[in-house]
mmCIF file of C-alpha atoms and ligand atoms in Angstrom:
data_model
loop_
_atom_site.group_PDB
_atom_site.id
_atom_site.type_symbol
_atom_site.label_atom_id
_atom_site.label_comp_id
_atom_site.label_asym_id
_atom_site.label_seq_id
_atom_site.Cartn_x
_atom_site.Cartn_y
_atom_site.Cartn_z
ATOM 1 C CA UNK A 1 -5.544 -26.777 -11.871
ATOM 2 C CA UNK A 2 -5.104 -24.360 -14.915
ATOM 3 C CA UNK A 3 -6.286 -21.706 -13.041
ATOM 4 C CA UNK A 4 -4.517 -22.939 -9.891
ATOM 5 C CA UNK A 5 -1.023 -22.373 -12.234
ATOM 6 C CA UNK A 6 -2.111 -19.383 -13.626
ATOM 7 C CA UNK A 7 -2.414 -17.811 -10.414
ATOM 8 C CA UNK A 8 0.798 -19.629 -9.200
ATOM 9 C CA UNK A 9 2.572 -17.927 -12.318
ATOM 10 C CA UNK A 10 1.310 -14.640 -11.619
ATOM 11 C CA UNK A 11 2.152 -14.542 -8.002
ATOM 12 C CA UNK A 12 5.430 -15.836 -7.985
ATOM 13 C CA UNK A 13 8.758 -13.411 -8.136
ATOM 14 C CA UNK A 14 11.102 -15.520 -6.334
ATOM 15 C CA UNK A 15 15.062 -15.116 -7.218
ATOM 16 C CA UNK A 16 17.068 -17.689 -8.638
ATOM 17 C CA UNK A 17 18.907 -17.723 -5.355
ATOM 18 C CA UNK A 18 15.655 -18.679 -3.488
ATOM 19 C CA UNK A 19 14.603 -21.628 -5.883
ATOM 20 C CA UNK A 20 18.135 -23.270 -5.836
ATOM 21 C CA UNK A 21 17.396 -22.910 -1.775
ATOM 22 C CA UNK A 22 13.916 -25.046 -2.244
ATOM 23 C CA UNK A 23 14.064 -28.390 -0.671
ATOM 24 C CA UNK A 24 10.857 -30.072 -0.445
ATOM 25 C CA UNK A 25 10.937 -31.755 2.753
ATOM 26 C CA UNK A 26 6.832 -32.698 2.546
ATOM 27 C CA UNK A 27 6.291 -30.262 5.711
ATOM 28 C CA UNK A 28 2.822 -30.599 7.145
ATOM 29 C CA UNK A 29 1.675 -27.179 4.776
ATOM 30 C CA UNK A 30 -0.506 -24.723 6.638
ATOM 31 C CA UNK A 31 -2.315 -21.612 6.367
ATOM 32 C CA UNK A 32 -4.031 -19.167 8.883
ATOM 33 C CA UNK A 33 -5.235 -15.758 7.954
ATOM 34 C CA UNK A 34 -7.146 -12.803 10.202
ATOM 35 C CA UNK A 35 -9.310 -10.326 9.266
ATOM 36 C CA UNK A 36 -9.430 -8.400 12.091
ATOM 37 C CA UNK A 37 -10.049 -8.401 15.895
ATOM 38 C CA UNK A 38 -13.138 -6.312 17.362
ATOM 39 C CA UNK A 39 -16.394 -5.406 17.746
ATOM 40 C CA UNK A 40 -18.535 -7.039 15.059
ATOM 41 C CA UNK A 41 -21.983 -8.020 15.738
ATOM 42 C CA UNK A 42 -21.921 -11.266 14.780
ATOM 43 C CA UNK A 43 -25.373 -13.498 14.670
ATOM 44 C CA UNK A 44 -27.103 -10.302 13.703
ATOM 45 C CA UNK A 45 -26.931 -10.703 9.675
ATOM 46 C CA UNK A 46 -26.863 -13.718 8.636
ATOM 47 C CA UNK A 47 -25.905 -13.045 4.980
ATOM 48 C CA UNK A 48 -23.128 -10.308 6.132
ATOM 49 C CA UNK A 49 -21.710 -13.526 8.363
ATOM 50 C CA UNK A 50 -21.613 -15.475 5.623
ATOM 51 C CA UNK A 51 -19.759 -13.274 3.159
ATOM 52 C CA UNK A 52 -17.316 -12.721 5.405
ATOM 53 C CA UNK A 53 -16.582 -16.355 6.195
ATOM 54 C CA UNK A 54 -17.436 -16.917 2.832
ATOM 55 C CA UNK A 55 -14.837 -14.269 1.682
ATOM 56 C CA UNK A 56 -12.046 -15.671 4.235
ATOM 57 C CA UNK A 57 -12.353 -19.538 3.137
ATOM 58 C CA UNK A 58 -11.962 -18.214 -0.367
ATOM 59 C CA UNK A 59 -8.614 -16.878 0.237
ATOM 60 C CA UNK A 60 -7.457 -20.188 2.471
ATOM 61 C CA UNK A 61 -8.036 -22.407 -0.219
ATOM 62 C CA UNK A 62 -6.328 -20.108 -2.574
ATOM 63 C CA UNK A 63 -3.479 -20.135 -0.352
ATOM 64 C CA UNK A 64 -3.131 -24.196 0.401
ATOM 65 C CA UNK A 65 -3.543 -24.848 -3.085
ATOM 66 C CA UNK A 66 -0.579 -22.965 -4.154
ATOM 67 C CA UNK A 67 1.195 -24.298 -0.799
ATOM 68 C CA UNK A 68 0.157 -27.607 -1.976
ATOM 69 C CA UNK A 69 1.558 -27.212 -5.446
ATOM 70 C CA UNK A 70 4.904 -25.691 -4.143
ATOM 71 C CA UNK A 71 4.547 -22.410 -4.272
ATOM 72 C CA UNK A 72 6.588 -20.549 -1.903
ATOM 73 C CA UNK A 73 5.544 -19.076 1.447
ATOM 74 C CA UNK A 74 6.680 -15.763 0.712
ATOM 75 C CA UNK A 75 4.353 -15.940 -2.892
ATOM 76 C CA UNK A 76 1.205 -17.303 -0.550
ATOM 77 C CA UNK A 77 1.251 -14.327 1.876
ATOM 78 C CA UNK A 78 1.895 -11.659 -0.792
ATOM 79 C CA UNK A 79 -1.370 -13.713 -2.774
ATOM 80 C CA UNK A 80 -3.400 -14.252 0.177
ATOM 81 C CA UNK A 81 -3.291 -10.591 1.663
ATOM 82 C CA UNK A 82 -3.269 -8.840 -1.846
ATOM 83 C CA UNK A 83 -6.724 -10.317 -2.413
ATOM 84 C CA UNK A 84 -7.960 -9.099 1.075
ATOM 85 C CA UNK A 85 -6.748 -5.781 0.521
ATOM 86 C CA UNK A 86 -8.691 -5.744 -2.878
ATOM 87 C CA UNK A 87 -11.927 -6.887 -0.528
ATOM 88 C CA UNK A 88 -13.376 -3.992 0.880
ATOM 89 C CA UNK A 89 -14.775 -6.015 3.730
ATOM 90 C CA UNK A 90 -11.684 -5.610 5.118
ATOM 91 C CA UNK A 91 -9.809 -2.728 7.406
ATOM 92 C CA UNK A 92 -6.388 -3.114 4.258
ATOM 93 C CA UNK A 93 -6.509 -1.896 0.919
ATOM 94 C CA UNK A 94 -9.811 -0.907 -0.303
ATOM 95 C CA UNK A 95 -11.823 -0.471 2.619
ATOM 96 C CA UNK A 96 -9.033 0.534 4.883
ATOM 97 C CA UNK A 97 -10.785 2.980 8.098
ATOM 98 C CA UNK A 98 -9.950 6.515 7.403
ATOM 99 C CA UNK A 99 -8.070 8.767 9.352
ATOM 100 C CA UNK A 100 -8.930 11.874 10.950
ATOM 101 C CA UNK A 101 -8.064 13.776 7.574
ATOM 102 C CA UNK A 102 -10.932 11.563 5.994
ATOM 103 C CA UNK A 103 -8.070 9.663 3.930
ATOM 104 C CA UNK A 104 -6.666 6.155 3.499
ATOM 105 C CA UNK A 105 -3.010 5.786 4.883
ATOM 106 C CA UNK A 106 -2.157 2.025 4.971
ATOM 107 C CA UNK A 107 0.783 -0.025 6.799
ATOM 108 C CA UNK A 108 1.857 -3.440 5.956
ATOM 109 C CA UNK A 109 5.016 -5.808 6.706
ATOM 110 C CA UNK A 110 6.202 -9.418 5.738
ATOM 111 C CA UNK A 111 8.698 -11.498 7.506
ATOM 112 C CA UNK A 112 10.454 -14.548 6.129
ATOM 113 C CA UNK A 113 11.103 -17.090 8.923
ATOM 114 C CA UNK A 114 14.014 -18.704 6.846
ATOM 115 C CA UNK A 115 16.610 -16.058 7.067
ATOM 116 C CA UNK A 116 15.038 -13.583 8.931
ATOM 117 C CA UNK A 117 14.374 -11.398 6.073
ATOM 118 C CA UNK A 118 11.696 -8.976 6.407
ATOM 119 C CA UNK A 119 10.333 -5.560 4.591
ATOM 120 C CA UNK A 120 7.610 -2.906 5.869
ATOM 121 C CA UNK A 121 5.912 0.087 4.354
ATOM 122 C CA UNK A 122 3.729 2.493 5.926
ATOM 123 C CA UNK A 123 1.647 5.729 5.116
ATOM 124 C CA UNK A 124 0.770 4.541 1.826
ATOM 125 C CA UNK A 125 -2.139 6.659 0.088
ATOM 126 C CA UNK A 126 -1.890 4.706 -3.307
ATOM 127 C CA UNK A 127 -0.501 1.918 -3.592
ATOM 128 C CA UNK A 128 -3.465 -0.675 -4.543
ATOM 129 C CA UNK A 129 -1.531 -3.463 -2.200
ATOM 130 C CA UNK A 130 0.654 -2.372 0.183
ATOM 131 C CA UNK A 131 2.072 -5.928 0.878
ATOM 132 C CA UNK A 132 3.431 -6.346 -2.293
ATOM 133 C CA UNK A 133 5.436 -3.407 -1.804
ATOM 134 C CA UNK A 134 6.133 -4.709 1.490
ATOM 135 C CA UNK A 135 7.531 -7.503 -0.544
ATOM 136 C CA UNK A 136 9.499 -5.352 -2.589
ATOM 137 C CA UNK A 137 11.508 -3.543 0.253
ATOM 138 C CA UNK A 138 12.571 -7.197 1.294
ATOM 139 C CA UNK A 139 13.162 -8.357 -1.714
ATOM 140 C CA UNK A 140 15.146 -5.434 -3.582
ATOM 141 C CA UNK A 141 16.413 -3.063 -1.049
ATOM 142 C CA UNK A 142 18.668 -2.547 1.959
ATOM 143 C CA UNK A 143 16.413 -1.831 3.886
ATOM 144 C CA UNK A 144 13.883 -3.213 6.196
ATOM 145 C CA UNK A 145 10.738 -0.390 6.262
ATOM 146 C CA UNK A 146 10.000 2.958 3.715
ATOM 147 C CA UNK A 147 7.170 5.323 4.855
ATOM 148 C CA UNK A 148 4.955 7.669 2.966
ATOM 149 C CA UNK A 149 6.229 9.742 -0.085
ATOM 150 C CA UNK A 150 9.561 7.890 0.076
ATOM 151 C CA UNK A 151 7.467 4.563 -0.196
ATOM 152 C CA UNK A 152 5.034 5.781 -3.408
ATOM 153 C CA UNK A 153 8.113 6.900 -5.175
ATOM 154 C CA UNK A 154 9.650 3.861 -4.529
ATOM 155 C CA UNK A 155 6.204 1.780 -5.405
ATOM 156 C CA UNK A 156 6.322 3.082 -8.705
ATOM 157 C CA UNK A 157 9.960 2.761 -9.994
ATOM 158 C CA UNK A 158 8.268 -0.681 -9.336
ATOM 159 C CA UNK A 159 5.316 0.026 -11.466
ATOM 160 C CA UNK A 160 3.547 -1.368 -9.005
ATOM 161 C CA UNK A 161 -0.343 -0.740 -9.593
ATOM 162 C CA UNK A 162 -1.625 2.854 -8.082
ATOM 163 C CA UNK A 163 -5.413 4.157 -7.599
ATOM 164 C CA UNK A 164 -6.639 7.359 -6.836
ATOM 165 C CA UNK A 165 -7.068 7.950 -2.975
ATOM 166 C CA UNK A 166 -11.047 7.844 -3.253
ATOM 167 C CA UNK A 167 -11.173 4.529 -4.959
ATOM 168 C CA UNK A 168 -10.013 3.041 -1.360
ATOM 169 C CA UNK A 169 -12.671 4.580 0.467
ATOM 170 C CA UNK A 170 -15.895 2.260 1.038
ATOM 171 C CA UNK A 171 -19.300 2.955 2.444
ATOM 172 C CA UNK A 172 -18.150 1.279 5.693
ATOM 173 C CA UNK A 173 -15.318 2.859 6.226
ATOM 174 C CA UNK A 174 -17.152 6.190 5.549
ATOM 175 C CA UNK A 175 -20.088 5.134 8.332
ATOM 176 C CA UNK A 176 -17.125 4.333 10.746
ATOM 177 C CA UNK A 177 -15.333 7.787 10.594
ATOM 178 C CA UNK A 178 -18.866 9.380 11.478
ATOM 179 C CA UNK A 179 -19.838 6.991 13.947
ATOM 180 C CA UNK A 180 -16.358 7.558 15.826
ATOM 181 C CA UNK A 181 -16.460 11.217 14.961
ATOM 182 C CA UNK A 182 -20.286 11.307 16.798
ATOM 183 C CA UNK A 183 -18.069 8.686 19.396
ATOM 184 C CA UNK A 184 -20.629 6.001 18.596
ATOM 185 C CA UNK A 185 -18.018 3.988 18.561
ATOM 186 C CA UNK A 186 -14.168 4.355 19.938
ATOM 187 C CA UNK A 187 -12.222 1.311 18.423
ATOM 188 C CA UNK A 188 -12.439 0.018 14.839
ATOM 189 C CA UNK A 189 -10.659 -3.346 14.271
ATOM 190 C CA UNK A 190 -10.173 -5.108 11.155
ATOM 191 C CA UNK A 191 -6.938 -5.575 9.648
ATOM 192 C CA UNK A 192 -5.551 -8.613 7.621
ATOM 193 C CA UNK A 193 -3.175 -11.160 8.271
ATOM 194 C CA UNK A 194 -1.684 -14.741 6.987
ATOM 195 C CA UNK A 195 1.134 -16.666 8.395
ATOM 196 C CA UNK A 196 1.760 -20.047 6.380
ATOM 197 C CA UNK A 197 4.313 -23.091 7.007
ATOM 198 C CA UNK A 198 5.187 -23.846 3.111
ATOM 199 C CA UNK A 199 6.678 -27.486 1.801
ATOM 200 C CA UNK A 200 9.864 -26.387 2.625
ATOM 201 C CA UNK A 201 9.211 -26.203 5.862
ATOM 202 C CA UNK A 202 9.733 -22.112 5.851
ATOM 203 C CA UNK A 203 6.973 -20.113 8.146
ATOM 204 C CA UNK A 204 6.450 -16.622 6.502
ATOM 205 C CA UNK A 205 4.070 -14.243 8.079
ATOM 206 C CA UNK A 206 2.776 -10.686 6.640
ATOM 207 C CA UNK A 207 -0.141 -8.088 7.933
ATOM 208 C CA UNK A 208 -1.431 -5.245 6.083
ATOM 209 C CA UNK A 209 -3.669 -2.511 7.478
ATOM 210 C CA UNK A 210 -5.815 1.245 7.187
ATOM 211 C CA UNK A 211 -4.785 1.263 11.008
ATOM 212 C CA UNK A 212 -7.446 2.910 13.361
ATOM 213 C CA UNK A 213 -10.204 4.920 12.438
ATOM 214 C CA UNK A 214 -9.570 9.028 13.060
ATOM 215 C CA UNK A 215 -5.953 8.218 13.926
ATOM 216 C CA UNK A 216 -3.619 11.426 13.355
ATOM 217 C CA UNK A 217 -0.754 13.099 12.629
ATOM 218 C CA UNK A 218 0.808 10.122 10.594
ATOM 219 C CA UNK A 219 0.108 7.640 12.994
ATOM 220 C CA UNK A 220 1.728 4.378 12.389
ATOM 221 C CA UNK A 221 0.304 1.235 14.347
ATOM 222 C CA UNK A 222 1.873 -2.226 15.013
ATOM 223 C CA UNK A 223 0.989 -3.821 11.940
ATOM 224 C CA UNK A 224 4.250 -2.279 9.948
ATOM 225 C CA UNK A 225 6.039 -2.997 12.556
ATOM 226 C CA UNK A 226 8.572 -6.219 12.535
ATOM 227 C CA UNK A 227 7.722 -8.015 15.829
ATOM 228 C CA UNK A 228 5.432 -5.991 17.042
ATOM 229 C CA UNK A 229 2.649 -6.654 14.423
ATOM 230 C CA UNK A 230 4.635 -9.456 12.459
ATOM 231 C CA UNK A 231 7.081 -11.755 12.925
ATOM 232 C CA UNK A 232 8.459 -15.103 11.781
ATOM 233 C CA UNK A 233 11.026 -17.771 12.595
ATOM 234 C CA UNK A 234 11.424 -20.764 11.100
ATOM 235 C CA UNK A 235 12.616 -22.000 14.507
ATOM 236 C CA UNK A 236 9.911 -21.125 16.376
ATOM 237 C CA UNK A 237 6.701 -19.508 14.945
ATOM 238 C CA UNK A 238 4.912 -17.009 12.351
ATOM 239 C CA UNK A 239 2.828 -14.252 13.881
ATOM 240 C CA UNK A 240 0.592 -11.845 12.489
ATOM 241 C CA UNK A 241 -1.486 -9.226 15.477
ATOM 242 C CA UNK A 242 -4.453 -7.051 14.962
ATOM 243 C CA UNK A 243 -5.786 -4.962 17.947
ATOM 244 C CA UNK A 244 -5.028 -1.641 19.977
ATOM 245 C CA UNK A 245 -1.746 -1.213 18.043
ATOM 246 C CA UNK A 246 0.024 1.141 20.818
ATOM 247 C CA UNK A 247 -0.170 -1.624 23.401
ATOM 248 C CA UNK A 248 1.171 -3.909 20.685
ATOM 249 C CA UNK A 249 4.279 -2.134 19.854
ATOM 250 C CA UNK A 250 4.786 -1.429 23.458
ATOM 251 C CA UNK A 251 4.539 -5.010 24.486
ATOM 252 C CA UNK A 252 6.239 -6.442 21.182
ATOM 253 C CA UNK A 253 3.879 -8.964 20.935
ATOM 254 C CA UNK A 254 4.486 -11.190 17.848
ATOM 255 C CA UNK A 255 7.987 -11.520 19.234
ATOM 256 C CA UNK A 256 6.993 -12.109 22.224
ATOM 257 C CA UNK A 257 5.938 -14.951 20.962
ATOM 258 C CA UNK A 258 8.383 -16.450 19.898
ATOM 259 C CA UNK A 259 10.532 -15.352 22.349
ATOM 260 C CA UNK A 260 8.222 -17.214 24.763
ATOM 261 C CA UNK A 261 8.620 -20.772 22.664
ATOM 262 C CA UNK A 262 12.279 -20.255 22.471
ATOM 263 C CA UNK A 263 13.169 -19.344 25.853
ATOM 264 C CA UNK A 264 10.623 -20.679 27.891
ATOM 265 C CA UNK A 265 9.981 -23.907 25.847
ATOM 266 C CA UNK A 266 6.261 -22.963 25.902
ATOM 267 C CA UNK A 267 4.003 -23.879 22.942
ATOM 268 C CA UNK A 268 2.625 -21.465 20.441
ATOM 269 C CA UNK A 269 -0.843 -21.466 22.237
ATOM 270 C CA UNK A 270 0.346 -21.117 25.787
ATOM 271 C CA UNK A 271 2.468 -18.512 24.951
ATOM 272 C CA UNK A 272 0.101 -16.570 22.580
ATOM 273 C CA UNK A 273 -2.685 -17.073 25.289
ATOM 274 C CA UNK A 274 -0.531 -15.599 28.079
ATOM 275 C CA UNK A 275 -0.036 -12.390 26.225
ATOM 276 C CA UNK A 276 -3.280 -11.951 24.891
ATOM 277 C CA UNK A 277 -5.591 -13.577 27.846
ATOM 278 C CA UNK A 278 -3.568 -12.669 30.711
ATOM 279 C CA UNK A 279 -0.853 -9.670 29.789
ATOM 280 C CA UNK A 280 -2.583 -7.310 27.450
ATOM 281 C CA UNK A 281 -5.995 -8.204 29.307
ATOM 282 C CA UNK A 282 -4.798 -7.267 32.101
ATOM 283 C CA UNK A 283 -3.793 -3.556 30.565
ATOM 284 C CA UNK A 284 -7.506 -3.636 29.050
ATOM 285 C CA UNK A 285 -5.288 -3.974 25.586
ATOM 286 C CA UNK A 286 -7.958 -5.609 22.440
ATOM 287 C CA UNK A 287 -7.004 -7.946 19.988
ATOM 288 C CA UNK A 288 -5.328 -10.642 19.140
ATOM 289 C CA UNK A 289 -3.349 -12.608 16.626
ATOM 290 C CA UNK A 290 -2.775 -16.068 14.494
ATOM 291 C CA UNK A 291 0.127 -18.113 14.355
ATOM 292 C CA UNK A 292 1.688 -21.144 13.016
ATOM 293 C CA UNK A 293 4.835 -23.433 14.419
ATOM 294 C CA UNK A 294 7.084 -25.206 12.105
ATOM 295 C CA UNK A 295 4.679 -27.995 12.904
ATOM 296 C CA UNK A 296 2.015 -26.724 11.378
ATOM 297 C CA UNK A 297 0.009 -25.869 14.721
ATOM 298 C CA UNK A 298 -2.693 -23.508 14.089
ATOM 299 C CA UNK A 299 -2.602 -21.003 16.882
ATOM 300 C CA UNK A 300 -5.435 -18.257 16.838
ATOM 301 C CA UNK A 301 -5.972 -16.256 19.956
ATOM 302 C CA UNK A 302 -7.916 -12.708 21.085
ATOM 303 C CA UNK A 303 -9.783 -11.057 23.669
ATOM 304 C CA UNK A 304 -11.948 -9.110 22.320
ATOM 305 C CA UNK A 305 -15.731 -10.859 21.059
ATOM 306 C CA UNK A 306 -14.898 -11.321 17.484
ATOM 307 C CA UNK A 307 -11.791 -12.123 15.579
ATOM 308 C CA UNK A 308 -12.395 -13.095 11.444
ATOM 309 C CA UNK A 309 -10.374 -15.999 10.858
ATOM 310 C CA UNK A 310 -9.672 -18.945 8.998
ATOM 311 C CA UNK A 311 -7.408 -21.654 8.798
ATOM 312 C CA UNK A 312 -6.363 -24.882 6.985
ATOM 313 C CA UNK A 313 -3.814 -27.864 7.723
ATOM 314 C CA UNK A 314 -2.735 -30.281 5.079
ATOM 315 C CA UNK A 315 -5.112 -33.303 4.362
ATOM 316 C CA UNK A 316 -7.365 -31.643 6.769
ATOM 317 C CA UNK A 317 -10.884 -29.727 6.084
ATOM 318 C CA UNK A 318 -10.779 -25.838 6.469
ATOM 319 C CA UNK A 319 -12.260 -23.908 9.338
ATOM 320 C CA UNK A 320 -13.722 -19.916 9.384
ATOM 321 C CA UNK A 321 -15.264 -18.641 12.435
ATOM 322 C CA UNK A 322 -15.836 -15.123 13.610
ATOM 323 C CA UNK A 323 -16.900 -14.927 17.496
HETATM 324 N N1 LIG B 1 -3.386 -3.112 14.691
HETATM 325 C C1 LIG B 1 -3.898 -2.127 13.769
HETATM 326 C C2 LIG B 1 -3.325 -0.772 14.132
HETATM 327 O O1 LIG B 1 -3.228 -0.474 15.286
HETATM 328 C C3 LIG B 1 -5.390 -2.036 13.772
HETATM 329 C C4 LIG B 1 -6.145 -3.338 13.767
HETATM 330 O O2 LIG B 1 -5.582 -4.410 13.854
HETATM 331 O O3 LIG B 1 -7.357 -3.289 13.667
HETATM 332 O O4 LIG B 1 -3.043 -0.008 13.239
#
């Protein structure tokens, strides 16, 4: 519990405005994070399997213990991603794929379902977590998404933490760039996401991603991207995508979504599963997403064979499974 607080403390930056807008009204708290759609050859190491389920039911009990102690859902993304961006098992933050310049240039975005705020940064070649810059662009600007140099400047008027471009680049991420550049291997999933329904009954979703491996010329995939990659309404769902990002911006997916539950009065699963099964199957379009409703339904869907993800419902055990 000390620690529990201490983390709380840490993470949480919310305005005076925002607590006096707190309500507890005991919502059914969730949490449901990605770490990518893709490829991975799950079954074949054992111990790599379990690191990275190990490494994703870390984070979700992380996140519903500060859900269950109050903490805001904007303060449980931020948390949640920032420590998958610092695990270089993952395509965000250290570890992000490297582009065709053999550098790290990361995208993130956060959405608040409760008044629609949301805040995006992409191109970033130093920030340690994008997302909480991502934060910052919601929180303390007029604006909605900053790229590149614009961004870093902006990151650290913040003093928000910066590393030198190498310390980003891992082993895998090295092995990745050769395999594509030998085209071993074409697509390169792994990106990170959370959506979570906090005690106020707020749904807040964020993703934060290197993007594909080799991609060029400044590139920029869904995942920065407000309802493409991420979205979140408090009166219908929180999404967060990883996949093909070009066939996600073009088909708007995570507000898609929503727009699905809203308009068509389907449920988060049916409508997630008719864009991912059916629409962007039928394009040959990978990936997939998780989602939450103001329920607290636990939505988690992808065609491709693997998807890292994890999730956990109030008062109910938590889940990680991979393929
Ligand atoms: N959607 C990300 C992008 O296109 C990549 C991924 O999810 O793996 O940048």
């Amino acid at each position: 519990m000390i620690i529990l607080s201490a983390i709380y403390n840490s993470s949480c930056k919310e305005s005076v405005e925002e607590k006096k807008s707190r309500k507890i009204i005991n919502a059914k708290h969730a949490i449901v994070i990605h770490g990518g759609a893709g490829y991975y050859p799950a079954g074949q190491d054992s111990g790599m399997d379990l690191l990275y389920r190990q490494s994703l039911l870390h984070v979700i009990h992380i996140g519903d213990s500060l859900l269950g102690s109050g903490a805001s859902g904007v303060d449980v993304v931020e948390k949640c991603i920032s420590i998958m961006e610092d695990d270089s098992l993952f395509n965000a933050g250290r570890g992000s794929v490297l582009n065709e310049e053999g550098i790290v240039s990361m995208d993130a975005s956060i959405m608040n379902g409760l008044d629609g705020k949301a805040g995006a940064v992409s191109g970033l070649t130093q920030t340690r977590n994008p997302i909480k810059l991502a934060r910052l662009v919601m929180d303390s600007t007029a604006h909605v998404f900053l790229s590149g140099e614009g961004a870093e400047k902006f990151s650290e008027s913040k003093g928000l933490e910066k590393m030198p471009p190498y310390w980003f680049i891992s082993q895998k991420a090295i092995k990745a760039r050769e395999d594509a550049l030998k085209k071993l291997k074409e697509e390169k999933h792994g990106t990170v996401g959370c959506v979570v329904l906090d005690v106020y009954g707020n749904i807040v979703a964020g993703t934060s991603t290197g993007g594909m491996t080799m991609k060029k010329w400044g590139r920029i995939g869904d995942s920065p991207i407000i309802g493409a990659g991420t979205f979140a309404d408090n009166a219908s769902c929180g999404i967060s995508c990883t996949g093909h990002g070009e066939y996600f911006i073009r088909n708007v997916v995570a507000y898609d979504v929503s727009a699905r539950m809203k308009y068509l009065n389907e449920d988060i699963t049916e409508a997630a599963d008719k864009i991912i099964m059916v629409q962007l199957k039928n394009i040959d379009a990978k990936g997939g997403l998780v989602g939450l409703d103001k329920n607290g339904k636990v939505c988690m869907s992808f065609n491709t064979p693997t998807m890292f993800r994890a999730y956990k419902v109030k008062g109910e055990k938590a889940e990680s499974f991979i393929n």
